[in-house]
C-alpha cells in the first residue's frame, strides 16, 4: 500500500492498528490509527502545524465546524474538545478513516462530532469554520473540485483554515483560491508548510452575497 492510496474509499491493505498521542490544550489524548489512512504512523507535520498556528475555537464557540478529509480524526477531536458547544462534522472518502474517527471521538468523550461520507452531510448545512489538511496528492483536478464543492458552504462570515506543503503547491493553491473569489492569506509557515486562511467575508465568487 503506497501513501498515495490513503484517499481510497476502501483500503485494500489489512488494517494494522497503531496508537498516536496528541495534546489538546494540555490534555493528552490517545487516538487509534491504522494502515491505509493518511499519516498512519504519526501526527502529520502539516496537521500539527495547523493545530498549533491557526486559532482554535474556544469553549464559548458555538455553530458548525467541518474537518474536511478527517483521516483518523486528530483535527475533528481537537476542535470538538476545544469547542464542546459547537457541532463538528468530520468527513472523508476513506471508510476506514471514518470508522477510526468515530471510535476516537467516542473514546475522547467528544460527543459533538458527527462523522459521515461527503454525501451524508446534509446539503443545507453551512459551516462557520472549515479545517483541512487537503489531499494534495489526488491531483489538481480533484483537489480543485473538492474545494469548489465545500468552500461555498462557508457561512456568511465563515473562515477556512488549510495547511499545504510548500513544495506541493501551497503558494499556487493560494493564488488559485483567491482567483476563484475567496480572499486567501498566508497565516503562518513552518516545517515546509503554509497555513492558509480563506475568508467568505468579502468573497466575490458566483453566488456570494
CSV table of C-alpha atoms in Angstrom, one decimal:
chain,number,residue,atom,x,y,z
A,1,UNK,CA,0.0,0.0,0.0
A,2,UNK,CA,1.5,3.3,-1.0
A,3,UNK,CA,0.9,6.6,0.8
A,4,UNK,CA,-1.0,7.9,-2.3
A,5,UNK,CA,-3.8,5.4,-1.6
A,6,UNK,CA,-5.0,7.0,1.7
A,7,UNK,CA,-7.8,8.6,-0.3
A,8,UNK,CA,-9.2,5.2,-1.5
A,9,UNK,CA,-12.7,4.6,-0.3
A,10,UNK,CA,-11.9,1.1,0.9
A,11,UNK,CA,-8.2,0.5,1.5
A,12,UNK,CA,-7.0,-2.9,0.3
A,13,UNK,CA,-4.3,-3.3,2.9
A,14,UNK,CA,-5.1,-5.3,6.1
A,15,UNK,CA,-5.8,-2.9,9.0
A,16,UNK,CA,-3.0,-2.8,11.5
A,17,UNK,CA,-3.8,-0.7,14.5
A,18,UNK,CA,-1.4,2.0,15.8
A,19,UNK,CA,-1.6,4.4,18.7
A,20,UNK,CA,-0.9,8.1,18.3
A,21,UNK,CA,-0.8,10.6,21.2
A,22,UNK,CA,-1.7,14.2,20.7
A,23,UNK,CA,-2.1,17.2,23.0
A,24,UNK,CA,-5.3,19.1,23.2
A,25,UNK,CA,-4.9,22.3,25.3
A,26,UNK,CA,-2.5,20.5,27.6
A,27,UNK,CA,-4.7,17.4,27.8
A,28,UNK,CA,-3.1,14.2,26.4
A,29,UNK,CA,-5.4,12.3,24.0
A,30,UNK,CA,-4.6,8.9,22.6
A,31,UNK,CA,-6.0,8.2,19.1
A,32,UNK,CA,-6.1,5.0,17.2
A,33,UNK,CA,-4.7,5.0,13.7
A,34,UNK,CA,-4.3,2.2,11.1
A,35,UNK,CA,-2.6,1.3,7.9
A,36,UNK,CA,-4.5,2.6,4.9
A,37,UNK,CA,-5.2,6.0,6.2
A,38,UNK,CA,-3.3,9.3,6.0
A,39,UNK,CA,-0.2,9.6,8.1
A,40,UNK,CA,-1.0,6.4,9.9
A,41,UNK,CA,2.2,6.2,11.9
A,42,UNK,CA,2.3,9.7,13.5
A,43,UNK,CA,0.6,13.1,13.6
A,44,UNK,CA,1.4,14.6,10.2
A,45,UNK,CA,3.7,17.6,10.4
A,46,UNK,CA,1.3,19.8,8.5
A,47,UNK,CA,-1.6,18.8,10.7
A,48,UNK,CA,0.5,19.6,13.8
A,49,UNK,CA,1.4,23.0,12.4
A,50,UNK,CA,-2.2,23.8,11.5
A,51,UNK,CA,-3.4,22.9,15.1
A,52,UNK,CA,-0.6,24.9,16.6
A,53,UNK,CA,-0.7,28.1,14.4
A,54,UNK,CA,-4.4,28.5,13.4
A,55,UNK,CA,-6.6,29.9,16.2
A,56,UNK,CA,-8.5,27.0,17.7
A,57,UNK,CA,-12.1,27.7,18.7
A,58,UNK,CA,-12.7,28.3,22.4
A,59,UNK,CA,-15.1,26.8,25.0
A,60,UNK,CA,-17.7,29.5,24.2
A,61,UNK,CA,-17.7,28.8,20.5
A,62,UNK,CA,-21.0,27.6,19.0
A,63,UNK,CA,-22.0,26.9,15.5
A,64,UNK,CA,-20.9,24.3,13.0
A,65,UNK,CA,-17.4,23.3,12.1
A,66,UNK,CA,-16.0,20.9,9.4
A,67,UNK,CA,-13.0,18.7,9.3
A,68,UNK,CA,-12.6,18.1,5.6
A,69,UNK,CA,-10.6,15.0,4.9
A,70,UNK,CA,-10.5,14.0,8.5
A,71,UNK,CA,-8.3,10.8,8.3
A,72,UNK,CA,-8.4,9.1,11.7
A,73,UNK,CA,-9.7,12.3,13.3
A,74,UNK,CA,-7.0,14.4,15.0
A,75,UNK,CA,-8.4,17.7,13.8
A,76,UNK,CA,-12.0,16.8,14.5
A,77,UNK,CA,-11.3,15.6,18.0
A,78,UNK,CA,-9.2,18.7,18.8
A,79,UNK,CA,-11.9,21.0,17.5
A,80,UNK,CA,-14.6,19.1,19.4
A,81,UNK,CA,-12.8,19.1,22.7
A,82,UNK,CA,-11.8,22.8,22.3
A,83,UNK,CA,-15.3,23.8,21.4
A,84,UNK,CA,-17.7,21.5,23.2
A,85,UNK,CA,-20.8,23.7,22.4
A,86,UNK,CA,-20.1,23.5,18.6
A,87,UNK,CA,-21.1,20.7,16.2
A,88,UNK,CA,-18.1,19.3,14.4
A,89,UNK,CA,-18.7,17.4,11.2
A,90,UNK,CA,-15.9,15.1,10.1
A,91,UNK,CA,-15.8,13.7,6.5
A,92,UNK,CA,-13.5,11.6,4.4
A,93,UNK,CA,-13.9,9.3,1.4
A,94,UNK,CA,-11.9,6.7,3.2
A,95,UNK,CA,-14.3,4.5,5.2
A,96,UNK,CA,-11.6,3.0,7.4
A,97,UNK,CA,-10.7,6.6,8.4
A,98,UNK,CA,-14.3,7.4,9.2
A,99,UNK,CA,-14.6,4.3,11.4
A,100,UNK,CA,-11.4,5.4,13.3
A,101,UNK,CA,-12.7,8.9,13.7
A,102,UNK,CA,-16.0,7.6,15.2
A,103,UNK,CA,-14.1,5.4,17.6
A,104,UNK,CA,-11.6,8.2,18.5
A,105,UNK,CA,-14.3,10.8,19.1
A,106,UNK,CA,-16.1,8.4,21.4
A,107,UNK,CA,-13.0,7.4,23.4
A,108,UNK,CA,-12.0,11.0,23.8
A,109,UNK,CA,-15.5,12.0,25.0
A,110,UNK,CA,-16.1,14.2,22.0
A,111,UNK,CA,-19.8,13.6,21.7
A,112,UNK,CA,-20.3,16.7,19.4
A,113,UNK,CA,-18.6,15.0,16.4
A,114,UNK,CA,-20.8,13.9,13.5
A,115,UNK,CA,-18.9,11.6,11.2
A,116,UNK,CA,-20.0,10.7,7.6
A,117,UNK,CA,-19.1,10.4,4.0
A,118,UNK,CA,-19.3,13.6,2.0
A,119,UNK,CA,-22.7,12.6,0.5
A,120,UNK,CA,-24.0,12.0,4.1
A,121,UNK,CA,-23.6,15.6,5.2
A,122,UNK,CA,-26.9,17.4,4.7
A,123,UNK,CA,-26.8,19.9,1.8
A,124,UNK,CA,-28.3,22.6,3.9
A,125,UNK,CA,-25.6,22.7,6.5
A,126,UNK,CA,-23.3,25.7,6.4
A,127,UNK,CA,-20.0,25.9,8.3
A,128,UNK,CA,-18.7,28.7,10.4
A,129,UNK,CA,-15.2,27.2,10.1
A,130,UNK,CA,-13.7,24.6,7.8
A,131,UNK,CA,-10.4,23.0,8.8
A,132,UNK,CA,-8.4,20.8,6.4
A,133,UNK,CA,-5.1,19.2,5.5
A,134,UNK,CA,-6.4,18.6,2.0
A,135,UNK,CA,-5.3,15.6,-0.1
A,136,UNK,CA,-2.9,17.3,-2.5
A,137,UNK,CA,-1.8,14.0,-4.0
A,138,UNK,CA,-5.2,13.3,-5.5
A,139,UNK,CA,-4.2,15.8,-8.3
A,140,UNK,CA,-5.2,19.3,-9.1
A,141,UNK,CA,-8.5,18.5,-10.8
A,142,UNK,CA,-9.9,16.5,-7.9
A,143,UNK,CA,-8.5,18.9,-5.3
A,144,UNK,CA,-10.0,21.9,-7.0
A,145,UNK,CA,-13.3,20.2,-7.4
A,146,UNK,CA,-13.3,19.3,-3.7
A,147,UNK,CA,-12.6,22.9,-2.7
A,148,UNK,CA,-15.2,24.3,-5.1
A,149,UNK,CA,-17.7,21.9,-3.5
A,150,UNK,CA,-17.0,22.8,0.1
A,151,UNK,CA,-15.8,26.4,0.2
A,152,UNK,CA,-19.2,27.7,-1.0
A,153,UNK,CA,-20.7,26.1,2.1
A,154,UNK,CA,-18.9,28.5,4.4
A,155,UNK,CA,-21.4,30.7,6.4
A,156,UNK,CA,-21.5,34.4,5.6
A,157,UNK,CA,-18.6,35.3,7.9
A,158,UNK,CA,-17.0,31.9,7.8
A,159,UNK,CA,-13.3,31.0,7.6
A,160,UNK,CA,-11.4,28.0,6.2
A,161,UNK,CA,-8.0,27.0,7.6
A,162,UNK,CA,-5.9,24.9,5.2
A,163,UNK,CA,-2.4,23.6,5.6
A,164,UNK,CA,-0.4,22.7,2.4
A,165,UNK,CA,3.2,21.7,1.9
A,166,UNK,CA,5.1,24.5,0.1
A,167,UNK,CA,6.8,22.0,-2.3
A,168,UNK,CA,3.4,20.6,-3.2
A,169,UNK,CA,2.0,23.9,-4.4
A,170,UNK,CA,0.8,25.9,-1.4
A,171,UNK,CA,1.5,29.2,-3.0
A,172,UNK,CA,-0.1,28.4,-6.3
A,173,UNK,CA,-3.1,27.0,-4.5
A,174,UNK,CA,-3.4,30.2,-2.5
A,175,UNK,CA,-3.4,32.1,-5.8
A,176,UNK,CA,-6.0,29.8,-7.3
A,177,UNK,CA,-8.4,30.1,-4.4
A,178,UNK,CA,-8.0,33.9,-4.4
A,179,UNK,CA,-8.7,34.0,-8.2
A,180,UNK,CA,-11.8,32.0,-7.6
A,181,UNK,CA,-13.1,34.8,-5.4
A,182,UNK,CA,-12.2,33.8,-1.8
A,183,UNK,CA,-9.7,36.1,-0.3
A,184,UNK,CA,-6.8,33.9,0.9
A,185,UNK,CA,-3.9,34.9,3.0
A,186,UNK,CA,-0.8,33.1,4.3
A,187,UNK,CA,-1.4,33.0,8.1
A,188,UNK,CA,1.8,31.1,9.1
A,189,UNK,CA,4.6,29.0,7.8
A,190,UNK,CA,6.8,26.3,9.2
A,191,UNK,CA,8.3,22.9,8.7
A,192,UNK,CA,7.9,23.3,4.9
A,193,UNK,CA,4.2,24.1,5.2
A,194,UNK,CA,1.9,27.0,4.7
A,195,UNK,CA,-1.2,27.7,6.9
A,196,UNK,CA,-3.7,29.5,4.7
A,197,UNK,CA,-6.7,31.5,5.9
A,198,UNK,CA,-9.7,31.6,3.4
A,199,UNK,CA,-12.4,34.1,4.1
A,200,UNK,CA,-16.0,34.0,3.0
A,201,UNK,CA,-16.4,37.6,4.0
A,202,UNK,CA,-16.0,39.9,1.0
A,203,UNK,CA,-15.8,36.9,-1.3
A,204,UNK,CA,-16.6,37.7,-4.9
A,205,UNK,CA,-17.3,34.2,-6.3
A,206,UNK,CA,-20.5,33.5,-8.1
A,207,UNK,CA,-23.4,33.1,-5.7
A,208,UNK,CA,-21.8,35.1,-2.8
A,209,UNK,CA,-23.9,37.8,-1.2
